[in-house]
Every structure is written in C-alpha cells, then in structure tokens.
mmCIF file of C-alpha atoms and ligand atoms in Angstrom:
data_model
loop_
_atom_site.group_PDB
_atom_site.id
_atom_site.type_symbol
_atom_site.label_atom_id
_atom_site.label_comp_id
_atom_site.label_asym_id
_atom_site.label_seq_id
_atom_site.Cartn_x
_atom_site.Cartn_y
_atom_site.Cartn_z
ATOM 1 C CA UNK A 7 107.464 85.709 120.044
ATOM 2 C CA UNK A 8 104.510 87.140 118.257
ATOM 3 C CA UNK A 9 103.181 85.794 114.996
ATOM 4 C CA UNK A 10 104.460 87.912 112.173
ATOM 5 C CA UNK A 11 105.033 87.865 108.436
ATOM 6 C CA UNK A 12 108.409 89.548 108.688
ATOM 7 C CA UNK A 13 111.144 87.141 107.873
ATOM 8 C CA UNK A 14 113.758 88.830 110.055
ATOM 9 C CA UNK A 15 111.538 88.732 113.072
ATOM 10 C CA UNK A 16 111.311 84.905 113.152
ATOM 11 C CA UNK A 17 113.569 82.109 114.038
ATOM 12 C CA UNK A 18 115.265 80.070 111.346
ATOM 13 C CA UNK A 19 113.210 76.928 112.045
ATOM 14 C CA UNK A 20 109.901 78.952 111.712
ATOM 15 C CA UNK A 21 111.189 80.455 108.348
ATOM 16 C CA UNK A 22 112.371 77.004 107.251
ATOM 17 C CA UNK A 23 108.878 75.488 107.945
ATOM 18 C CA UNK A 24 107.101 78.265 106.100
ATOM 19 C CA UNK A 25 109.349 77.893 102.999
ATOM 20 C CA UNK A 26 108.724 74.149 103.001
ATOM 21 C CA UNK A 27 105.006 74.940 103.041
ATOM 22 C CA UNK A 28 105.296 76.995 99.861
ATOM 23 C CA UNK A 29 105.006 80.419 101.448
ATOM 24 C CA UNK A 30 105.463 83.150 98.758
ATOM 25 C CA UNK A 31 108.291 85.538 99.683
ATOM 26 C CA UNK A 32 107.813 89.253 99.230
ATOM 27 C CA UNK A 33 110.830 91.535 98.568
ATOM 28 C CA UNK A 34 109.903 95.204 99.035
ATOM 29 C CA UNK A 35 112.332 97.674 97.176
ATOM 30 C CA UNK A 36 112.405 101.147 98.706
ATOM 31 C CA UNK A 37 114.626 104.236 98.770
ATOM 32 C CA UNK A 38 115.898 106.824 101.235
ATOM 33 C CA UNK A 39 114.991 110.026 99.361
ATOM 34 C CA UNK A 40 113.706 113.465 99.981
ATOM 35 C CA UNK A 41 109.852 113.772 100.046
ATOM 36 C CA UNK A 42 109.378 117.492 100.470
ATOM 37 C CA UNK A 43 109.220 119.475 103.692
ATOM 38 C CA UNK A 44 106.306 117.574 105.080
ATOM 39 C CA UNK A 45 107.351 113.896 105.067
ATOM 40 C CA UNK A 46 110.189 111.747 106.340
ATOM 41 C CA UNK A 47 112.808 110.368 103.988
ATOM 42 C CA UNK A 48 111.528 106.832 104.290
ATOM 43 C CA UNK A 49 108.210 107.104 102.340
ATOM 44 C CA UNK A 50 109.409 104.666 99.625
ATOM 45 C CA UNK A 51 110.253 102.143 102.331
ATOM 46 C CA UNK A 52 107.057 102.454 104.378
ATOM 47 C CA UNK A 53 104.660 102.084 101.509
ATOM 48 C CA UNK A 54 105.750 98.857 99.760
ATOM 49 C CA UNK A 55 106.616 97.245 103.166
ATOM 50 C CA UNK A 56 103.119 97.888 104.560
ATOM 51 C CA UNK A 57 101.412 96.620 101.409
ATOM 52 C CA UNK A 58 103.578 93.461 101.373
ATOM 53 C CA UNK A 59 102.710 93.047 105.111
ATOM 54 C CA UNK A 60 99.038 93.163 104.462
ATOM 55 C CA UNK A 61 99.223 90.827 101.441
ATOM 56 C CA UNK A 62 101.437 88.335 103.149
ATOM 57 C CA UNK A 63 99.074 88.230 106.158
ATOM 58 C CA UNK A 64 96.270 87.154 103.822
ATOM 59 C CA UNK A 65 98.191 84.613 101.642
ATOM 60 C CA UNK A 66 100.445 83.201 104.213
ATOM 61 C CA UNK A 67 103.599 84.748 102.889
ATOM 62 C CA UNK A 68 106.837 86.040 104.300
ATOM 63 C CA UNK A 69 108.370 89.523 103.879
ATOM 64 C CA UNK A 70 112.140 89.764 103.704
ATOM 65 C CA UNK A 71 113.841 92.996 104.704
ATOM 66 C CA UNK A 72 113.028 95.890 102.559
ATOM 67 C CA UNK A 73 115.891 97.337 100.521
ATOM 68 C CA UNK A 74 116.053 100.769 102.002
ATOM 69 C CA UNK A 75 118.513 102.205 99.500
ATOM 70 C CA UNK A 76 117.123 103.041 95.988
ATOM 71 C CA UNK A 77 118.511 103.495 92.545
ATOM 72 C CA UNK A 78 119.775 107.049 91.933
ATOM 73 C CA UNK A 79 116.979 109.656 92.390
ATOM 74 C CA UNK A 80 116.260 111.650 89.198
ATOM 75 C CA UNK A 81 115.072 115.197 88.979
ATOM 76 C CA UNK A 82 111.973 114.420 86.900
ATOM 77 C CA UNK A 83 110.771 111.613 89.181
ATOM 78 C CA UNK A 84 112.240 112.129 92.671
ATOM 79 C CA UNK A 85 114.015 115.461 92.736
ATOM 80 C CA UNK A 86 117.461 114.179 92.076
ATOM 81 C CA UNK A 87 120.754 115.098 93.838
ATOM 82 C CA UNK A 88 119.747 118.708 94.716
ATOM 83 C CA UNK A 89 118.403 117.754 98.147
ATOM 84 C CA UNK A 90 120.045 116.682 101.439
ATOM 85 C CA UNK A 91 119.087 113.328 102.778
ATOM 86 C CA UNK A 92 118.627 111.299 99.646
ATOM 87 C CA UNK A 93 121.048 108.315 99.683
ATOM 88 C CA UNK A 94 121.566 106.672 96.296
ATOM 89 C CA UNK A 95 122.825 103.343 94.974
ATOM 90 C CA UNK A 96 123.960 103.176 91.368
ATOM 91 C CA UNK A 97 121.826 101.047 89.173
ATOM 92 C CA UNK A 98 124.690 98.485 88.863
ATOM 93 C CA UNK A 99 124.865 98.052 92.655
ATOM 94 C CA UNK A 100 121.100 98.004 93.050
ATOM 95 C CA UNK A 101 120.558 95.262 90.394
ATOM 96 C CA UNK A 102 123.277 93.146 92.009
ATOM 97 C CA UNK A 103 121.699 93.401 95.427
ATOM 98 C CA UNK A 104 118.274 92.274 93.937
ATOM 99 C CA UNK A 105 120.122 89.451 92.126
ATOM 100 C CA UNK A 106 121.969 88.274 95.153
ATOM 101 C CA UNK A 107 118.799 88.214 97.392
ATOM 102 C CA UNK A 108 116.869 86.213 94.729
ATOM 103 C CA UNK A 109 119.688 83.754 94.176
ATOM 104 C CA UNK A 110 119.914 83.179 98.014
ATOM 105 C CA UNK A 111 116.163 82.661 98.305
ATOM 106 C CA UNK A 112 116.321 80.181 95.418
ATOM 107 C CA UNK A 113 119.279 78.293 97.098
ATOM 108 C CA UNK A 114 117.058 78.005 100.169
ATOM 109 C CA UNK A 115 114.235 76.490 98.075
ATOM 110 C CA UNK A 116 112.008 79.445 97.808
ATOM 111 C CA UNK A 117 110.137 79.120 94.460
ATOM 112 C CA UNK A 118 107.504 81.894 94.752
ATOM 113 C CA UNK A 119 109.011 85.399 94.876
ATOM 114 C CA UNK A 120 107.085 88.724 94.601
ATOM 115 C CA UNK A 121 109.205 91.884 94.089
ATOM 116 C CA UNK A 122 107.213 94.923 95.160
ATOM 117 C CA UNK A 123 108.760 98.242 94.221
ATOM 118 C CA UNK A 124 108.062 101.601 95.833
ATOM 119 C CA UNK A 125 110.545 104.007 94.120
ATOM 120 C CA UNK A 126 110.230 104.970 90.510
ATOM 121 C CA UNK A 127 113.931 104.834 89.656
ATOM 122 C CA UNK A 128 114.085 101.236 90.766
ATOM 123 C CA UNK A 129 111.986 99.942 87.911
ATOM 124 C CA UNK A 130 114.766 99.290 85.416
ATOM 125 C CA UNK A 131 117.344 97.986 87.859
ATOM 126 C CA UNK A 132 114.796 95.679 89.627
ATOM 127 C CA UNK A 133 114.017 94.159 86.221
ATOM 128 C CA UNK A 134 117.820 93.780 85.557
ATOM 129 C CA UNK A 135 118.348 92.138 88.939
ATOM 130 C CA UNK A 136 115.741 89.517 88.259
ATOM 131 C CA UNK A 137 117.220 88.874 84.830
ATOM 132 C CA UNK A 138 120.711 88.628 86.315
ATOM 133 C CA UNK A 139 119.433 86.113 88.923
ATOM 134 C CA UNK A 140 117.801 84.052 86.204
ATOM 135 C CA UNK A 141 121.157 84.257 84.176
ATOM 136 C CA UNK A 142 122.934 82.830 87.327
ATOM 137 C CA UNK A 143 120.346 80.179 88.163
ATOM 138 C CA UNK A 144 119.715 79.138 84.641
ATOM 139 C CA UNK A 145 116.230 79.536 83.120
ATOM 140 C CA UNK A 146 116.103 75.796 82.241
ATOM 141 C CA UNK A 147 117.087 74.687 85.763
ATOM 142 C CA UNK A 148 114.891 77.103 87.665
ATOM 143 C CA UNK A 149 112.909 74.162 89.306
ATOM 144 C CA UNK A 150 109.474 75.864 89.164
ATOM 145 C CA UNK A 151 110.816 79.276 90.268
ATOM 146 C CA UNK A 152 108.365 82.039 89.463
ATOM 147 C CA UNK A 153 109.151 85.694 90.104
ATOM 148 C CA UNK A 154 106.487 88.462 89.962
ATOM 149 C CA UNK A 155 107.633 92.071 89.867
ATOM 150 C CA UNK A 156 105.196 95.016 90.386
ATOM 151 C CA UNK A 157 105.127 98.729 91.094
ATOM 152 C CA UNK A 158 102.530 99.326 93.796
ATOM 153 C CA UNK A 159 101.045 102.329 92.140
ATOM 154 C CA UNK A 160 100.077 100.289 89.003
ATOM 155 C CA UNK A 161 97.656 98.166 91.144
ATOM 156 C CA UNK A 162 95.341 101.065 91.987
ATOM 157 C CA UNK A 163 92.004 101.048 90.011
ATOM 158 C CA UNK A 164 91.439 103.740 87.540
ATOM 159 C CA UNK A 165 88.132 104.518 89.366
ATOM 160 C CA UNK A 166 90.105 105.409 92.428
ATOM 161 C CA UNK A 167 92.449 107.710 90.577
ATOM 162 C CA UNK A 168 89.431 109.460 88.994
ATOM 163 C CA UNK A 169 87.903 109.839 92.521
ATOM 164 C CA UNK A 170 91.219 111.373 93.957
ATOM 165 C CA UNK A 171 91.900 113.584 90.941
ATOM 166 C CA UNK A 172 88.543 114.872 89.617
ATOM 167 C CA UNK A 173 90.428 117.599 87.741
ATOM 168 C CA UNK A 174 92.881 115.364 86.066
ATOM 169 C CA UNK A 175 95.719 113.090 87.140
ATOM 170 C CA UNK A 176 99.242 114.586 86.788
ATOM 171 C CA UNK A 177 100.784 111.183 86.220
ATOM 172 C CA UNK A 178 102.768 108.938 88.568
ATOM 173 C CA UNK A 179 106.123 110.563 87.730
ATOM 174 C CA UNK A 180 104.909 113.848 89.110
ATOM 175 C CA UNK A 181 103.207 112.225 92.100
ATOM 176 C CA UNK A 182 106.493 112.275 93.982
ATOM 177 C CA UNK A 183 105.788 113.417 97.544
ATOM 178 C CA UNK A 184 102.361 114.615 96.297
ATOM 179 C CA UNK A 185 98.732 113.530 96.899
ATOM 180 C CA UNK A 186 99.155 109.780 96.467
ATOM 181 C CA UNK A 187 102.218 109.327 98.604
ATOM 182 C CA UNK A 188 101.109 111.877 101.161
ATOM 183 C CA UNK A 189 97.669 110.341 101.537
ATOM 184 C CA UNK A 190 99.082 106.748 101.946
ATOM 185 C CA UNK A 191 101.568 107.988 104.602
ATOM 186 C CA UNK A 192 98.670 109.739 106.395
ATOM 187 C CA UNK A 193 96.901 106.370 106.510
ATOM 188 C CA UNK A 194 99.999 104.355 107.603
ATOM 189 C CA UNK A 195 102.348 106.645 109.498
ATOM 190 C CA UNK A 196 100.683 110.044 110.348
ATOM 191 C CA UNK A 197 103.587 110.530 112.835
ATOM 192 C CA UNK A 198 105.927 110.946 109.742
ATOM 193 C CA UNK A 199 103.799 113.585 108.092
ATOM 194 C CA UNK A 200 103.423 117.278 109.025
ATOM 195 C CA UNK A 201 101.091 118.961 106.640
ATOM 196 C CA UNK A 202 101.585 122.279 108.371
ATOM 197 C CA UNK A 203 105.039 122.323 106.979
ATOM 198 C CA UNK A 204 104.085 121.335 103.419
ATOM 199 C CA UNK A 205 105.352 123.486 100.483
ATOM 200 C CA UNK A 206 104.883 122.866 96.890
ATOM 201 C CA UNK A 207 105.598 124.697 93.728
ATOM 202 C CA UNK A 208 102.713 123.534 91.665
ATOM 203 C CA UNK A 209 102.880 120.765 89.094
ATOM 204 C CA UNK A 210 106.501 120.768 87.755
ATOM 205 C CA UNK A 211 106.999 121.679 84.009
ATOM 206 C CA UNK A 212 109.855 119.543 82.897
ATOM 207 C CA UNK A 213 111.351 119.429 79.432
ATOM 208 C CA UNK A 214 110.830 116.142 77.663
ATOM 209 C CA UNK A 215 114.598 115.497 77.886
ATOM 210 C CA UNK A 216 117.276 115.253 80.567
ATOM 211 C CA UNK A 217 120.430 117.391 80.883
ATOM 212 C CA UNK A 218 123.609 116.359 82.707
ATOM 213 C CA UNK A 219 124.988 117.452 85.039
ATOM 214 C CA UNK A 220 121.446 118.290 86.273
ATOM 215 C CA UNK A 221 120.795 121.996 86.429
ATOM 216 C CA UNK A 222 119.256 122.597 89.899
ATOM 217 C CA UNK A 223 117.132 125.394 88.558
ATOM 218 C CA UNK A 224 114.939 122.792 86.762
ATOM 219 C CA UNK A 225 113.830 121.143 90.042
ATOM 220 C CA UNK A 226 111.005 122.567 92.249
ATOM 221 C CA UNK A 227 112.771 123.813 95.304
ATOM 222 C CA UNK A 228 110.223 122.268 97.721
ATOM 223 C CA UNK A 229 111.093 118.841 96.521
ATOM 224 C CA UNK A 230 107.364 118.231 95.814
ATOM 225 C CA UNK A 231 106.825 117.578 92.081
ATOM 226 C CA UNK A 232 103.110 118.246 92.063
ATOM 227 C CA UNK A 233 100.758 119.268 94.834
ATOM 228 C CA UNK A 234 100.124 118.201 98.365
ATOM 229 C CA UNK A 235 96.669 119.891 98.751
ATOM 230 C CA UNK A 236 93.852 117.451 99.071
ATOM 231 C CA UNK A 237 95.920 114.668 100.739
ATOM 232 C CA UNK A 238 93.881 112.748 103.288
ATOM 233 C CA UNK A 239 94.252 109.524 105.163
ATOM 234 C CA UNK A 240 91.016 108.346 103.872
ATOM 235 C CA UNK A 241 92.163 108.620 100.246
ATOM 236 C CA UNK A 242 95.374 106.810 101.378
ATOM 237 C CA UNK A 243 93.247 103.956 102.683
ATOM 238 C CA UNK A 244 91.477 103.712 99.303
ATOM 239 C CA UNK A 245 94.869 103.455 97.566
ATOM 240 C CA UNK A 246 96.228 100.945 99.943
ATOM 241 C CA UNK A 247 93.117 98.757 99.795
ATOM 242 C CA UNK A 248 93.205 98.797 95.985
ATOM 243 C CA UNK A 249 96.876 97.769 95.897
ATOM 244 C CA UNK A 250 96.498 95.048 98.503
ATOM 245 C CA UNK A 251 93.314 93.606 96.948
ATOM 246 C CA UNK A 252 94.796 93.515 93.492
ATOM 247 C CA UNK A 253 98.043 92.018 94.720
ATOM 248 C CA UNK A 254 96.271 89.292 96.660
ATOM 249 C CA UNK A 255 94.404 88.304 93.489
ATOM 250 C CA UNK A 256 97.584 88.412 91.366
ATOM 251 C CA UNK A 257 99.488 86.175 93.826
ATOM 252 C CA UNK A 258 96.743 83.719 94.138
ATOM 253 C CA UNK A 259 96.319 83.480 90.382
ATOM 254 C CA UNK A 260 99.980 83.350 89.382
ATOM 255 C CA UNK A 261 100.989 80.928 92.035
ATOM 256 C CA UNK A 262 97.738 78.785 91.689
ATOM 257 C CA UNK A 263 96.836 79.263 95.365
ATOM 258 C CA UNK A 264 93.326 78.904 96.514
ATOM 259 C CA UNK A 265 91.529 81.499 98.592
ATOM 260 C CA UNK A 266 91.897 79.131 101.619
ATOM 261 C CA UNK A 267 95.647 78.814 101.282
ATOM 262 C CA UNK A 268 97.466 80.493 103.925
ATOM 263 C CA UNK A 269 94.730 82.245 105.705
ATOM 264 C CA UNK A 270 95.370 82.648 109.363
HETATM 265 ZN ZN1 LIG B 326 108.225 108.248 96.943
HETATM 266 MN MN1 LIG B 327 111.089 107.635 95.079
#
C-alpha cells in the first residue's frame, strides 16, 4: 500500500498509530452542485479535498472522506434548484452529519480537527454542526479538543485577488463557477473542465433580498454567476498555493506544532 494522507485508504492500525501520534484530522466539506456548462458537478468536492491533501502531507495529517453533499444550493450563491444535477441536503441533515463525524473522531481520541469548507451554503450549517458536537461532548469535558473551521477562499491573499481581478473583484458569492473556481480546477483537474463549452451571462445582478419559491428568471441561465473569461491554470496554482501556505501556518500555530512536526 502506498503512503497516503487519506484516512479511508489506510488500514485501521495505521490510522490508530497516526491518531496516537497527534495527527491533525482534516474534514473537507463539499457539494454536488451545478458549475455551469464547462465544469463537472464535483468542483466543491475537488477543491477542499486537494487543499487538505497538500496541507496534511506537510503537517503529518489525515484527511477523512469529503462530505460530497452540500447544504441546499441558493440562487444568489450557487444557482439554486433551477439546474439538473445539484443534489442537496437540508441544513438540518448537513449539520447533523458534521456533528456525528466530529463526535466519532472525538470518541476515537482525535483532539485536533480542521473543518475545511468548499461550498458557500455550508458555512452556517458547518458552524452549527461543530456547536452541536460540542453540546454533545460537553465543552468542559472536551479533553483538549480544538476544532478549526475555515472556508478555503478566505485564505487567499488580497494581493493575489488584486492580481487576478485588476478591474475589481466581484465578490466570493458571485464567484460561483467563475474565474476562481475555474482556474483552480484547471490547475487540479483539467480533465473536468471544458472551456470551449463555457457560457456566462455576465456578473449576475441580484436584488438585495431573497424571494421564495425562487423565481427561476432571477438566476443566470448558464449557471455561472460571474465570468469565466480569464481563467487559467496558472492563476489556479496561485490561489491553491495561497490557501495551502496559509492553512499550514494556521494549523501549526493553533495546534502548537513546530515546522519539523509531521514532515515526511
Ligand atoms: Zn463551487
Ligand atoms: Mn457551491
């Protein structure tokens, strides 16, 4: 068997030994969601998984299976229910899955957990899942448990955003299936991107409120909320490298790990 950071690709004694050695455990949170005409449905799975893999390789961590179903896609951030292919969990279910995984990691003596989110609508329910886990474990009896939670796009340096968007950044909500995600996919999985098929309707102009049931006329028909023009694998590598570098620094600082810990 080859050396890997992926929890599910190892034997139980190997995982047992790494937990005993204090390995931080990364939980990527994804979604199966439309990403325009030019990308596969698994973008929100591929990106956080790949970032966790790179960070875990450096800090001696383990990556548990990515949650491939996300909290309900919304029109203003992911296109919503108007598209085939998107498979949603309710916020309630999503938060309970996060809670159960964290509680089971805790039961198995994992005390360093990093929740890495790749889907905008997972933000609230991932926080709720962590709080529910702490409710169940007990904040006073948590035996040194520390949980970090982050959204990978927040780890990108402002200089990199300025370099990619010299004419102004549309904001992360509108970046769905647009330059950031497309560039990162070109860097990681060019086989799942076909820019020849890309369609976009220009940056979406949403009202500052939601209406339910969602009128499908409000959502750009391409499923791309901003633009795909200007996406390149090189820009994707800048974004990945920022997120990975920042996450390594955060993990080392918050878990008091030295730079020599876990290097292989
Ligand atoms: Zn996405
Ligand atoms: Mn998404």
